[in-house]
PDB file of C-alpha atoms in Angstrom:
ATOM      1  CA  UNK A   1     -30.200  65.395  11.042  1.00 85.00           C
ATOM      2  CA  UNK A   2     -33.403  64.140   9.493  1.00 89.00           C
ATOM      3  CA  UNK A   3     -33.642  60.601  10.838  1.00 91.00           C
ATOM      4  CA  UNK A   4     -36.633  59.570   8.742  1.00 91.00           C
ATOM      5  CA  UNK A   5     -35.147  61.039   5.547  1.00 94.00           C
ATOM      6  CA  UNK A   6     -31.636  59.605   6.149  1.00 96.00           C
ATOM      7  CA  UNK A   7     -30.115  63.031   5.568  1.00 97.00           C
ATOM      8  CA  UNK A   8     -27.879  65.668   7.084  1.00 97.00           C
ATOM      9  CA  UNK A   9     -29.663  69.016   6.982  1.00 96.00           C
ATOM     10  CA  UNK A  10     -27.806  72.247   6.285  1.00 93.00           C
ATOM     11  CA  UNK A  11     -29.732  75.199   7.684  1.00 94.00           C
ATOM     12  CA  UNK A  12     -29.240  78.950   7.337  1.00 94.00           C
ATOM     13  CA  UNK A  13     -29.673  80.115  10.958  1.00 93.00           C
ATOM     14  CA  UNK A  14     -30.085  83.784   9.991  1.00 96.00           C
ATOM     15  CA  UNK A  15     -32.924  83.216   7.540  1.00 96.00           C
ATOM     16  CA  UNK A  16     -34.233  80.122   9.292  1.00 94.00           C
ATOM     17  CA  UNK A  17     -34.237  78.186   6.022  1.00 97.00           C
ATOM     18  CA  UNK A  18     -33.233  74.761   4.886  1.00 96.00           C
ATOM     19  CA  UNK A  19     -30.351  75.094   2.425  1.00 94.00           C
ATOM     20  CA  UNK A  20     -29.980  71.460   1.420  1.00 95.00           C
ATOM     21  CA  UNK A  21     -30.387  67.842   2.434  1.00 97.00           C
ATOM     22  CA  UNK A  22     -27.289  65.662   2.089  1.00 97.00           C
ATOM     23  CA  UNK A  23     -27.948  61.904   1.878  1.00 98.00           C
ATOM     24  CA  UNK A  24     -26.159  59.818   4.534  1.00 97.00           C
ATOM     25  CA  UNK A  25     -26.763  56.389   6.102  1.00 96.00           C
ATOM     26  CA  UNK A  26     -29.876  55.057   7.784  1.00 96.00           C
ATOM     27  CA  UNK A  27     -31.219  56.883  10.845  1.00 96.00           C
ATOM     28  CA  UNK A  28     -28.571  59.599  11.208  1.00 97.00           C
ATOM     29  CA  UNK A  29     -28.199  60.577  14.831  1.00 94.00           C
ATOM     30  CA  UNK A  30     -25.329  62.897  15.784  1.00 95.00           C
ATOM     31  CA  UNK A  31     -22.944  65.219  13.963  1.00 97.00           C
ATOM     32  CA  UNK A  32     -19.354  66.222  14.736  1.00 95.00           C
ATOM     33  CA  UNK A  33     -17.678  68.991  12.733  1.00 95.00           C
ATOM     34  CA  UNK A  34     -13.960  69.334  12.114  1.00 93.00           C
ATOM     35  CA  UNK A  35     -12.215  72.530  13.265  1.00 92.00           C
ATOM     36  CA  UNK A  36     -12.511  74.182   9.838  1.00 93.00           C
ATOM     37  CA  UNK A  37     -16.191  73.254   9.446  1.00 93.00           C
ATOM     38  CA  UNK A  38     -15.393  71.606   6.114  1.00 94.00           C
ATOM     39  CA  UNK A  39     -16.184  68.022   7.131  1.00 94.00           C
ATOM     40  CA  UNK A  40     -19.033  66.566   9.099  1.00 96.00           C
ATOM     41  CA  UNK A  41     -19.065  63.126  10.661  1.00 95.00           C
ATOM     42  CA  UNK A  42     -22.582  61.687  10.969  1.00 97.00           C
ATOM     43  CA  UNK A  43     -23.444  58.611  13.043  1.00 96.00           C
ATOM     44  CA  UNK A  44     -25.834  56.280  11.188  1.00 96.00           C
ATOM     45  CA  UNK A  45     -27.550  54.346  13.947  1.00 95.00           C
ATOM     46  CA  UNK A  46     -29.237  51.723  11.759  1.00 95.00           C
ATOM     47  CA  UNK A  47     -26.231  51.172   9.452  1.00 93.00           C
ATOM     48  CA  UNK A  48     -23.568  50.788  12.159  1.00 93.00           C
ATOM     49  CA  UNK A  49     -21.429  53.322  10.331  1.00 93.00           C
ATOM     50  CA  UNK A  50     -20.229  56.927  10.198  1.00 94.00           C
ATOM     51  CA  UNK A  51     -20.725  59.030   7.068  1.00 95.00           C
ATOM     52  CA  UNK A  52     -17.947  61.496   6.251  1.00 94.00           C
ATOM     53  CA  UNK A  53     -19.490  64.524   4.548  1.00 96.00           C
ATOM     54  CA  UNK A  54     -17.529  67.079   2.542  1.00 96.00           C
ATOM     55  CA  UNK A  55     -19.520  70.230   3.306  1.00 96.00           C
ATOM     56  CA  UNK A  56     -18.070  72.187   0.375  1.00 96.00           C
ATOM     57  CA  UNK A  57     -19.252  69.513  -2.073  1.00 96.00           C
ATOM     58  CA  UNK A  58     -22.425  68.748  -0.140  1.00 96.00           C
ATOM     59  CA  UNK A  59     -21.879  65.012  -0.398  1.00 97.00           C
ATOM     60  CA  UNK A  60     -20.871  62.003   1.661  1.00 96.00           C
ATOM     61  CA  UNK A  61     -17.367  61.041   0.517  1.00 94.00           C
ATOM     62  CA  UNK A  62     -16.599  58.043   2.722  1.00 92.00           C
ATOM     63  CA  UNK A  63     -18.040  55.640   5.271  1.00 91.00           C
ATOM     64  CA  UNK A  64     -16.185  54.706   8.454  1.00 89.00           C
ATOM     65  CA  UNK A  65     -16.801  51.663  10.657  1.00 85.00           C
ATOM     66  CA  UNK A  66     -18.378  51.755  14.090  1.00 87.00           C
ATOM     67  CA  UNK A  67     -19.940  49.405  16.573  1.00 89.00           C
ATOM     68  CA  UNK A  68     -23.624  48.593  16.863  1.00 91.00           C
ATOM     69  CA  UNK A  69     -26.005  51.574  16.871  1.00 93.00           C
ATOM     70  CA  UNK A  70     -23.607  54.542  16.773  1.00 93.00           C
ATOM     71  CA  UNK A  71     -25.061  57.596  18.488  1.00 93.00           C
ATOM     72  CA  UNK A  72     -22.928  60.326  20.106  1.00 92.00           C
ATOM     73  CA  UNK A  73     -19.723  61.527  18.445  1.00 94.00           C
ATOM     74  CA  UNK A  74     -16.697  63.445  19.728  1.00 93.00           C
ATOM     75  CA  UNK A  75     -13.908  64.469  17.333  1.00 92.00           C
ATOM     76  CA  UNK A  76     -10.458  65.240  18.733  1.00 91.00           C
ATOM     77  CA  UNK A  77      -9.417  68.896  18.283  1.00 92.00           C
ATOM     78  CA  UNK A  78      -6.697  67.871  15.804  1.00 88.00           C
ATOM     79  CA  UNK A  79      -9.268  65.880  13.797  1.00 87.00           C
ATOM     80  CA  UNK A  80      -7.380  62.582  13.970  1.00 85.00           C
ATOM     81  CA  UNK A  81      -9.596  60.537  16.298  1.00 86.00           C
ATOM     82  CA  UNK A  82     -13.340  60.093  16.430  1.00 89.00           C
ATOM     83  CA  UNK A  83     -14.943  58.651  19.564  1.00 89.00           C
ATOM     84  CA  UNK A  84     -18.264  56.942  18.906  1.00 91.00           C
ATOM     85  CA  UNK A  85     -20.834  55.986  21.563  1.00 90.00           C
ATOM     86  CA  UNK A  86     -22.296  52.708  20.270  1.00 90.00           C
ATOM     87  CA  UNK A  87     -25.721  52.692  21.900  1.00 89.00           C
ATOM     88  CA  UNK A  88     -26.818  49.187  20.925  1.00 87.00           C
ATOM     89  CA  UNK A  89     -23.458  47.562  21.654  1.00 83.00           C
ATOM     90  CA  UNK A  90     -22.778  49.186  25.015  1.00 80.00           C
ATOM     91  CA  UNK A  91     -19.277  50.156  23.947  1.00 76.00           C
ATOM     92  CA  UNK A  92     -17.186  52.976  22.483  1.00 78.00           C
ATOM     93  CA  UNK A  93     -15.310  52.890  19.167  1.00 80.00           C
ATOM     94  CA  UNK A  94     -12.115  54.878  18.697  1.00 80.00           C
ATOM     95  CA  UNK A  95     -11.735  55.532  14.981  1.00 74.00           C
ATOM     96  CA  UNK A  96      -8.638  57.081  13.439  1.00 69.00           C
ATOM     97  CA  UNK A  97      -9.752  59.522  10.748  1.00 62.00           C
ATOM     98  CA  UNK A  98      -6.497  61.089   9.531  1.00 52.00           C
ATOM     99  CA  UNK A  99      -6.839  59.265   6.234  1.00 51.00           C
ATOM    100  CA  UNK A 100     -10.582  59.187   5.653  1.00 54.00           C
ATOM    101  CA  UNK A 101     -10.334  56.643   2.864  1.00 54.00           C
ATOM    102  CA  UNK A 102      -8.520  54.261   5.192  1.00 64.00           C
ATOM    103  CA  UNK A 103     -10.255  55.240   8.442  1.00 71.00           C
ATOM    104  CA  UNK A 104     -10.314  52.193  10.668  1.00 72.00           C
ATOM    105  CA  UNK A 105     -11.457  51.341  14.150  1.00 75.00           C
ATOM    106  CA  UNK A 106      -8.428  51.481  16.421  1.00 76.00           C
ATOM    107  CA  UNK A 107      -9.965  50.268  19.679  1.00 77.00           C
ATOM    108  CA  UNK A 108     -13.245  49.211  21.246  1.00 78.00           C
ATOM    109  CA  UNK A 109     -13.721  50.238  24.883  1.00 81.00           C
ATOM    110  CA  UNK A 110     -16.310  49.026  27.381  1.00 79.00           C
ATOM    111  CA  UNK A 111     -19.029  51.605  27.812  1.00 77.00           C
ATOM    112  CA  UNK A 112     -21.965  52.246  30.101  1.00 75.00           C
ATOM    113  CA  UNK A 113     -25.474  50.894  29.585  1.00 76.00           C
ATOM    114  CA  UNK A 114     -26.736  52.345  26.272  1.00 81.00           C
ATOM    115  CA  UNK A 115     -23.970  54.940  25.715  1.00 85.00           C
ATOM    116  CA  UNK A 116     -25.519  57.832  23.859  1.00 87.00           C
ATOM    117  CA  UNK A 117     -23.872  61.223  24.367  1.00 90.00           C
ATOM    118  CA  UNK A 118     -20.239  62.116  23.722  1.00 92.00           C
ATOM    119  CA  UNK A 119     -18.149  65.219  24.409  1.00 95.00           C
ATOM    120  CA  UNK A 120     -14.434  65.959  24.355  1.00 95.00           C
ATOM    121  CA  UNK A 121     -12.522  68.438  26.493  1.00 96.00           C
ATOM    122  CA  UNK A 122     -11.190  71.528  24.654  1.00 93.00           C
ATOM    123  CA  UNK A 123      -7.601  70.285  25.049  1.00 94.00           C
ATOM    124  CA  UNK A 124      -8.575  66.856  23.677  1.00 93.00           C
ATOM    125  CA  UNK A 125      -7.304  65.047  26.773  1.00 96.00           C
ATOM    126  CA  UNK A 126     -10.580  63.489  27.941  1.00 95.00           C
ATOM    127  CA  UNK A 127     -13.765  62.197  26.387  1.00 94.00           C
ATOM    128  CA  UNK A 128     -16.969  61.890  28.383  1.00 93.00           C
ATOM    129  CA  UNK A 129     -19.604  59.347  27.360  1.00 90.00           C
ATOM    130  CA  UNK A 130     -23.051  59.578  28.953  1.00 89.00           C
ATOM    131  CA  UNK A 131     -25.504  56.714  29.114  1.00 85.00           C
ATOM    132  CA  UNK A 132     -29.132  57.214  28.208  1.00 76.00           C
ATOM    133  CA  UNK A 133     -30.589  54.314  30.193  1.00 66.00           C
ATOM    134  CA  UNK A 134     -30.325  53.656  33.888  1.00 60.00           C
ATOM    135  CA  UNK A 135     -28.624  50.576  35.256  1.00 64.00           C
ATOM    136  CA  UNK A 136     -31.171  48.054  36.530  1.00 67.00           C
ATOM    137  CA  UNK A 137     -31.409  47.849  40.298  1.00 70.00           C
ATOM    138  CA  UNK A 138     -33.514  46.025  42.840  1.00 75.00           C
ATOM    139  CA  UNK A 139     -36.082  47.837  44.951  1.00 75.00           C
ATOM    140  CA  UNK A 140     -35.680  49.851  47.072  1.00 77.00           C
ATOM    141  CA  UNK A 141     -32.377  50.911  45.473  1.00 73.00           C
ATOM    142  CA  UNK A 142     -32.815  53.908  43.152  1.00 71.00           C
ATOM    143  CA  UNK A 143     -31.797  53.639  39.496  1.00 71.00           C
ATOM    144  CA  UNK A 144     -28.457  55.073  38.490  1.00 75.00           C
ATOM    145  CA  UNK A 145     -26.684  56.024  35.325  1.00 80.00           C
ATOM    146  CA  UNK A 146     -23.040  56.637  34.432  1.00 84.00           C
ATOM    147  CA  UNK A 147     -20.584  58.953  32.742  1.00 89.00           C
ATOM    148  CA  UNK A 148     -17.539  57.126  31.394  1.00 89.00           C
ATOM    149  CA  UNK A 149     -14.361  59.227  31.283  1.00 93.00           C
ATOM    150  CA  UNK A 150     -11.773  58.224  28.683  1.00 91.00           C
ATOM    151  CA  UNK A 151      -8.123  59.219  28.499  1.00 93.00           C
ATOM    152  CA  UNK A 152      -8.277  60.258  24.848  1.00 90.00           C
ATOM    153  CA  UNK A 153      -4.561  60.130  24.163  1.00 86.00           C
ATOM    154  CA  UNK A 154      -4.114  56.586  25.479  1.00 87.00           C
ATOM    155  CA  UNK A 155      -7.561  55.357  24.441  1.00 84.00           C
ATOM    156  CA  UNK A 156      -8.363  53.918  27.875  1.00 87.00           C
ATOM    157  CA  UNK A 157     -11.246  54.198  30.294  1.00 89.00           C
ATOM    158  CA  UNK A 158     -10.009  56.422  33.106  1.00 92.00           C
ATOM    159  CA  UNK A 159     -13.064  56.570  35.360  1.00 93.00           C
ATOM    160  CA  UNK A 160     -16.702  55.644  35.674  1.00 89.00           C
ATOM    161  CA  UNK A 161     -18.807  58.187  37.507  1.00 88.00           C
ATOM    162  CA  UNK A 162     -22.030  56.792  38.931  1.00 84.00           C
ATOM    163  CA  UNK A 163     -24.967  59.165  38.879  1.00 82.00           C
ATOM    164  CA  UNK A 164     -27.545  58.093  41.478  1.00 76.00           C
ATOM    165  CA  UNK A 165     -31.188  58.745  40.632  1.00 70.00           C
ATOM    166  CA  UNK A 166     -30.256  59.625  37.049  1.00 66.00           C
ATOM    167  CA  UNK A 167     -32.310  58.073  34.296  1.00 62.00           C
TER     168      UNK A 167
END
């Protein structure tokens, strides 16, 4: 993405050239592609939204809701659920995207401090959300961070894995 230009960049990796810039929301952060690479979901951190981009048309075709400061994205393998790490809100949005025009937030889950990265297992069973900032601690305790594990099918937090000395 081009955060300052509010655009999704399409690049030819063979020629190392910019093909086009596709306008999206303010401060685009992360991109998730559907299985057919025909749609891109772009988190717009300063708009609190997700742009849905039709890659064949080269245009944003819809806007989906999110929490505050969406960052990392993880799309389920079947393309029906989008997990959004809301960095400013400290939570995770679960957005149903089967019908893009009517895409709505299904659930809001408690996240780690400043959730930023998101990944989904190949079978779609679990989503991992990583925090960018360490949890505050008192000296002499070292800072720690967290990975939140979500049961993707039930939309519930399954585990919180503390990562000592991670920041």
